Amino acid sequence: MRGVIFDGKRPQVVDDLEVRAPAPGEVLVAIAAAGLCHSDLSVIDGTIPYPVPVVLGHEGAGVVEAVGPGVTHVMCGDHVALSTLAGCGVCADCDRGRPTMCRQAIGRPGRPFSRKGQRLFHFASNSAFAERTVVKAVQAIKLPDDVPLIPASLIGCGVLTGVGAVLNRAKVGQGESVLVIGAGGIGLNVLQGARIAGASTVVAVDANPAKGATARLFGATHFIDASAVPDTAAAVREILPTGADHAFECVGDTRLIRTAVDLLDRHGQAVLLGVPPAGAEASFLVSSMYLDKSILGCRYGSSRPQRDIALYAQLYREGRLMLDELVTRVYPVEDFERAADDVHNRTVARGVLSFDR
């Protein structure tokens, strides 16, 4: 079968992957579509250290082909979106409704794939850049049949992370102000999360002026072209004189993390979503934090995928959550290199790899 692998030197599309049958508590999914996220490219460029060889991809949707013993919540033929959380379901964090903190779901990659006699790692317990993948049952969330699989493929990472950061982590309230730094795939989902939450003033900042119209479509009330103003912070202050209630950094730049913190209002909170290099350090004025300000990390939108993916699918059906508009371009999996170039060049909100299902 086809898939995208990374051997530590370069990514390549292959057609001779194999995947094992599902074990007890696992599901075999035929992938229909998979979103290309910066996290996949961060494995390739070394920003995210990961064991190799690995089958990439972590944002996908498809059709259940087989289930292992003990799996009852999905069956063959069901449409599912995949999450990356291979949680245990029984630890204290899972029991508290915090599966993103489950230690069984972090840093324990399996190796269900093989190629030419060599075993290959899962990426993010998911590996959606393959025609078929095996995941834990808890990672396969059933979708209504009327939710198309191409846009649904984006729910499992970009939507969970961006919308979840707003609703679950920051808990943005009606009438509050929001600053979003970076209007890429995650930033757009933060914007629509702010819109869904009822935020009043929503300021998007990006260095690409072409993103202005899309940012407004998703929920921005104001857009600042960072490439055209000498002082981005001053431009934000013109709109939010006392600062923002919530600032989301969606780029992964330590300078922009500082900007997000500096632009908080009293009792404001900065939420960090971008992924800088593993050893990066950011600084801020400690004295600025004593007005009840907070800096919040956020893993995977602080999501509970079994609950949240079902919710977001329903919001999509109601016309309240945008998915189709996130899909800038669909590529056959063989065009992975072109799709990756488009992500690097920031010409797409989200590119989707298709397996023609």
Short mmCIF file of N, CA and C in Angstrom, two decimals, residues 102-198:
data_model
loop_
_atom_site.label_atom_id
_atom_site.label_comp_id
_atom_site.label_asym_id
_atom_site.label_seq_id
_atom_site.Cartn_x
_atom_site.Cartn_y
_atom_site.Cartn_z
N CYS A 102 -2.36 12.07 29.57
CA CYS A 102 -2.11 10.65 29.83
C CYS A 102 -0.69 10.29 29.41
N ARG A 103 0.07 9.73 30.34
CA ARG A 103 1.46 9.39 30.03
C ARG A 103 1.58 8.22 29.07
N GLN A 104 0.54 7.42 28.95
CA GLN A 104 0.57 6.33 27.97
C GLN A 104 0.40 6.87 26.55
N ALA A 105 -0.09 8.12 26.44
CA ALA A 105 -0.35 8.70 25.12
C ALA A 105 0.79 9.59 24.65
N ILE A 106 1.85 9.70 25.42
CA ILE A 106 2.94 10.62 25.09
C ILE A 106 4.25 9.84 24.97
N GLY A 107 4.89 9.95 23.80
CA GLY A 107 6.24 9.43 23.65
C GLY A 107 6.38 7.92 23.70
N ARG A 108 5.33 7.19 23.30
CA ARG A 108 5.41 5.73 23.28
C ARG A 108 5.01 5.21 21.90
N PRO A 109 5.76 5.53 20.86
CA PRO A 109 5.36 5.13 19.51
C PRO A 109 5.45 3.63 19.29
N GLY A 110 4.39 3.07 18.71
CA GLY A 110 4.41 1.67 18.32
C GLY A 110 5.01 1.51 16.93
N ARG A 111 5.11 0.28 16.47
CA ARG A 111 5.66 0.01 15.14
C ARG A 111 4.77 -1.02 14.41
N PRO A 112 3.59 -0.58 13.99
CA PRO A 112 2.66 -1.52 13.34
C PRO A 112 2.93 -1.71 11.85
N PHE A 113 3.82 -0.90 11.28
CA PHE A 113 4.09 -0.96 9.84
C PHE A 113 5.37 -1.74 9.56
N SER A 114 5.47 -2.23 8.35
CA SER A 114 6.72 -2.85 7.91
C SER A 114 6.91 -2.57 6.42
N ARG A 115 8.18 -2.60 6.02
CA ARG A 115 8.54 -2.40 4.61
C ARG A 115 9.86 -3.11 4.36
N LYS A 116 9.83 -4.02 3.45
CA LYS A 116 11.03 -4.78 3.09
C LYS A 116 11.67 -5.42 4.32
N GLY A 117 10.84 -5.93 5.19
CA GLY A 117 11.33 -6.61 6.38
C GLY A 117 11.70 -5.71 7.54
N GLN A 118 11.62 -4.40 7.37
CA GLN A 118 11.96 -3.46 8.44
C GLN A 118 10.69 -2.89 9.06
N ARG A 119 10.65 -2.82 10.37
CA ARG A 119 9.49 -2.25 11.05
C ARG A 119 9.60 -0.73 11.09
N LEU A 120 8.46 -0.06 10.93
CA LEU A 120 8.41 1.40 10.91
C LEU A 120 7.51 1.90 12.04
N PHE A 121 7.87 3.07 12.57
CA PHE A 121 7.13 3.66 13.68
C PHE A 121 5.85 4.33 13.21
N HIS A 122 4.87 4.33 14.10
CA HIS A 122 3.73 5.23 14.04
C HIS A 122 4.22 6.66 14.26
N PHE A 123 3.59 7.66 13.63
CA PHE A 123 3.77 9.04 14.07
C PHE A 123 2.53 9.46 14.83
N ALA A 124 2.74 9.94 16.05
CA ALA A 124 1.66 10.41 16.91
C ALA A 124 0.58 9.36 17.09
N SER A 125 1.00 8.09 17.13
CA SER A 125 0.07 6.97 17.30
C SER A 125 -1.02 6.96 16.23
N ASN A 126 -0.69 7.46 15.04
CA ASN A 126 -1.73 7.72 14.05
C ASN A 126 -1.30 7.33 12.64
N SER A 127 -0.30 8.04 12.09
CA SER A 127 0.24 7.75 10.75
C SER A 127 -0.84 7.74 9.68
N ALA A 128 -1.47 8.90 9.52
CA ALA A 128 -2.57 9.01 8.56
C ALA A 128 -2.10 9.13 7.11
N PHE A 129 -0.78 9.27 6.87
CA PHE A 129 -0.28 9.32 5.49
C PHE A 129 -0.02 7.90 4.97
N ALA A 130 -0.95 7.03 5.20
CA ALA A 130 -0.87 5.66 4.69
C ALA A 130 -2.28 5.23 4.28
N GLU A 131 -2.34 4.36 3.31
CA GLU A 131 -3.67 3.93 2.86
C GLU A 131 -4.46 3.24 3.97
N ARG A 132 -3.75 2.58 4.86
CA ARG A 132 -4.38 1.95 6.02
C ARG A 132 -3.49 2.16 7.23
N THR A 133 -4.14 2.32 8.37
CA THR A 133 -3.39 2.45 9.60
C THR A 133 -4.14 1.75 10.72
N VAL A 134 -3.40 1.35 11.75
CA VAL A 134 -3.97 0.73 12.93
C VAL A 134 -3.86 1.70 14.09
N VAL A 135 -4.97 1.94 14.78
CA VAL A 135 -4.98 2.85 15.92
C VAL A 135 -5.72 2.18 17.08
N LYS A 136 -5.51 2.71 18.27
CA LYS A 136 -6.31 2.26 19.40
C LYS A 136 -7.77 2.65 19.16
N ALA A 137 -8.67 1.85 19.71
CA ALA A 137 -10.09 2.11 19.49
C ALA A 137 -10.49 3.50 19.96
N VAL A 138 -9.88 3.98 21.06
CA VAL A 138 -10.24 5.29 21.59
C VAL A 138 -9.89 6.41 20.62
N GLN A 139 -9.02 6.15 19.65
CA GLN A 139 -8.62 7.18 18.69
C GLN A 139 -9.56 7.30 17.50
N ALA A 140 -10.44 6.34 17.31
CA ALA A 140 -11.36 6.35 16.17
C ALA A 140 -12.73 6.83 16.62
N ILE A 141 -13.11 8.01 16.18
CA ILE A 141 -14.36 8.62 16.61
C ILE A 141 -15.35 8.61 15.45
N LYS A 142 -16.48 7.99 15.66
CA LYS A 142 -17.46 7.82 14.60
C LYS A 142 -18.02 9.17 14.14
N LEU A 143 -18.18 9.31 12.82
CA LEU A 143 -18.73 10.50 12.21
C LEU A 143 -20.08 10.19 11.57
N PRO A 144 -20.98 11.17 11.53
CA PRO A 144 -22.20 10.98 10.73
C PRO A 144 -21.82 10.77 9.27
N ASP A 145 -22.56 9.94 8.57
CA ASP A 145 -22.23 9.62 7.19
C ASP A 145 -22.32 10.82 6.26
N ASP A 146 -23.07 11.87 6.67
CA ASP A 146 -23.23 13.03 5.79
C ASP A 146 -22.13 14.08 5.98
N VAL A 147 -21.13 13.78 6.81
CA VAL A 147 -19.96 14.67 6.95
C VAL A 147 -18.89 14.18 6.00
N PRO A 148 -18.55 14.94 4.95
CA PRO A 148 -17.57 14.46 3.96
C PRO A 148 -16.21 14.20 4.60
N LEU A 149 -15.54 13.17 4.12
CA LEU A 149 -14.30 12.75 4.76
C LEU A 149 -13.14 13.70 4.50
N ILE A 150 -13.13 14.40 3.36
CA ILE A 150 -12.01 15.32 3.11
C ILE A 150 -11.99 16.45 4.14
N PRO A 151 -13.07 17.22 4.31
CA PRO A 151 -13.01 18.23 5.37
C PRO A 151 -12.96 17.63 6.78
N ALA A 152 -13.59 16.47 6.95
CA ALA A 152 -13.58 15.85 8.28
C ALA A 152 -12.18 15.46 8.71
N SER A 153 -11.28 15.24 7.74
CA SER A 153 -9.92 14.84 8.09
C SER A 153 -9.20 15.90 8.91
N LEU A 154 -9.66 17.15 8.84
CA LEU A 154 -8.98 18.23 9.55
C LEU A 154 -9.41 18.36 11.01
N ILE A 155 -10.49 17.67 11.37
CA ILE A 155 -10.98 17.83 12.74
C ILE A 155 -9.96 17.31 13.75
N GLY A 156 -9.30 16.19 13.42
CA GLY A 156 -8.50 15.47 14.40
C GLY A 156 -7.24 16.14 14.88
N CYS A 157 -6.83 17.25 14.26
CA CYS A 157 -5.67 17.97 14.79
C CYS A 157 -5.92 19.48 14.77
N GLY A 158 -5.97 20.09 13.57
CA GLY A 158 -6.05 21.54 13.49
C GLY A 158 -7.27 22.10 14.18
N VAL A 159 -8.42 21.46 13.99
CA VAL A 159 -9.65 21.97 14.61
C VAL A 159 -9.65 21.69 16.11
N LEU A 160 -9.29 20.47 16.48
CA LEU A 160 -9.21 20.16 17.91
C LEU A 160 -8.26 21.11 18.63
N THR A 161 -7.12 21.39 18.01
CA THR A 161 -6.12 22.24 18.66
C THR A 161 -6.58 23.69 18.75
N GLY A 162 -7.01 24.25 17.62
CA GLY A 162 -7.35 25.67 17.59
C GLY A 162 -8.65 26.00 18.30
N VAL A 163 -9.73 25.32 17.92
CA VAL A 163 -11.02 25.58 18.57
C VAL A 163 -10.95 25.14 20.02
N GLY A 164 -10.31 23.99 20.27
CA GLY A 164 -10.21 23.51 21.65
C GLY A 164 -9.44 24.45 22.55
N ALA A 165 -8.39 25.09 22.01
CA ALA A 165 -7.63 26.04 22.83
C ALA A 165 -8.51 27.18 23.32
N VAL A 166 -9.46 27.57 22.49
CA VAL A 166 -10.38 28.66 22.85
C VAL A 166 -11.43 28.20 23.85
N LEU A 167 -12.08 27.08 23.52
CA LEU A 167 -13.22 26.64 24.33
C LEU A 167 -12.80 25.89 25.59
N ASN A 168 -11.73 25.07 25.49
CA ASN A 168 -11.35 24.21 26.61
C ASN A 168 -10.28 24.82 27.50
N ARG A 169 -9.24 25.40 26.89
CA ARG A 169 -8.10 25.88 27.67
C ARG A 169 -8.31 27.32 28.14
N ALA A 170 -8.55 28.23 27.20
CA ALA A 170 -8.72 29.63 27.58
C ALA A 170 -10.11 29.90 28.15
N LYS A 171 -11.09 29.11 27.68
CA LYS A 171 -12.49 29.32 28.09
C LYS A 171 -12.91 30.77 27.83
N VAL A 172 -12.72 31.20 26.59
CA VAL A 172 -13.09 32.55 26.18
C VAL A 172 -14.59 32.76 26.41
N GLY A 173 -14.92 33.90 26.98
CA GLY A 173 -16.32 34.21 27.28
C GLY A 173 -16.92 35.22 26.31
N GLN A 174 -18.23 35.28 26.30
CA GLN A 174 -18.92 36.23 25.43
C GLN A 174 -18.48 37.66 25.75
N GLY A 175 -18.22 38.42 24.69
CA GLY A 175 -17.87 39.82 24.84
C GLY A 175 -16.41 40.07 25.12
N GLU A 176 -15.59 39.03 25.29
CA GLU A 176 -14.18 39.23 25.59
C GLU A 176 -13.39 39.50 24.30
N SER A 177 -12.18 40.00 24.47
CA SER A 177 -11.33 40.34 23.32
C SER A 177 -10.27 39.27 23.13
N VAL A 178 -9.94 39.03 21.86
CA VAL A 178 -9.01 37.97 21.50
C VAL A 178 -8.00 38.49 20.48
N LEU A 179 -6.73 38.18 20.70
CA LEU A 179 -5.66 38.47 19.75
C LEU A 179 -5.11 37.14 19.26
N VAL A 180 -5.01 36.98 17.94
CA VAL A 180 -4.49 35.75 17.35
C VAL A 180 -3.28 36.11 16.50
N ILE A 181 -2.12 35.65 16.88
CA ILE A 181 -0.88 35.93 16.16
C ILE A 181 -0.57 34.73 15.28
N GLY A 182 -0.74 34.90 13.97
CA GLY A 182 -0.56 33.83 13.01
C GLY A 182 -1.89 33.31 12.53
N ALA A 183 -2.18 33.51 11.25
CA ALA A 183 -3.48 33.12 10.68
C ALA A 183 -3.33 31.93 9.74
N GLY A 184 -2.50 30.96 10.15
CA GLY A 184 -2.39 29.72 9.39
C GLY A 184 -3.48 28.75 9.80
N GLY A 185 -3.24 27.46 9.60
CA GLY A 185 -4.27 26.47 9.88
C GLY A 185 -4.74 26.49 11.32
N ILE A 186 -3.82 26.58 12.28
CA ILE A 186 -4.22 26.63 13.69
C ILE A 186 -4.86 27.97 14.01
N GLY A 187 -4.26 29.05 13.54
CA GLY A 187 -4.79 30.37 13.82
C GLY A 187 -6.22 30.56 13.33
N LEU A 188 -6.52 30.04 12.14
CA LEU A 188 -7.89 30.16 11.61
C LEU A 188 -8.88 29.42 12.51
N ASN A 189 -8.46 28.31 13.06
CA ASN A 189 -9.36 27.59 13.96
C ASN A 189 -9.50 28.29 15.30
N VAL A 190 -8.46 28.98 15.76
CA VAL A 190 -8.61 29.83 16.94
C VAL A 190 -9.62 30.94 16.65
N LEU A 191 -9.52 31.53 15.47
CA LEU A 191 -10.45 32.59 15.10
C LEU A 191 -11.89 32.11 15.12
N GLN A 192 -12.13 30.93 14.52
CA GLN A 192 -13.51 30.49 14.53
C GLN A 192 -13.95 29.98 15.90
N GLY A 193 -13.00 29.52 16.71
CA GLY A 193 -13.34 29.21 18.08
C GLY A 193 -13.77 30.45 18.84
N ALA A 194 -13.06 31.57 18.61
CA ALA A 194 -13.43 32.83 19.26
C ALA A 194 -14.80 33.29 18.81
N ARG A 195 -15.08 33.11 17.52
CA ARG A 195 -16.41 33.48 17.01
C ARG A 195 -17.50 32.63 17.66
N ILE A 196 -17.28 31.31 17.74
CA ILE A 196 -18.25 30.42 18.35
C ILE A 196 -18.46 30.76 19.82
N ALA A 197 -17.37 31.17 20.50
CA ALA A 197 -17.46 31.50 21.92
C ALA A 197 -18.15 32.83 22.18
N GLY A 198 -18.32 33.64 21.14
CA GLY A 198 -18.99 34.93 21.32
C GLY A 198 -18.07 36.07 21.66
#
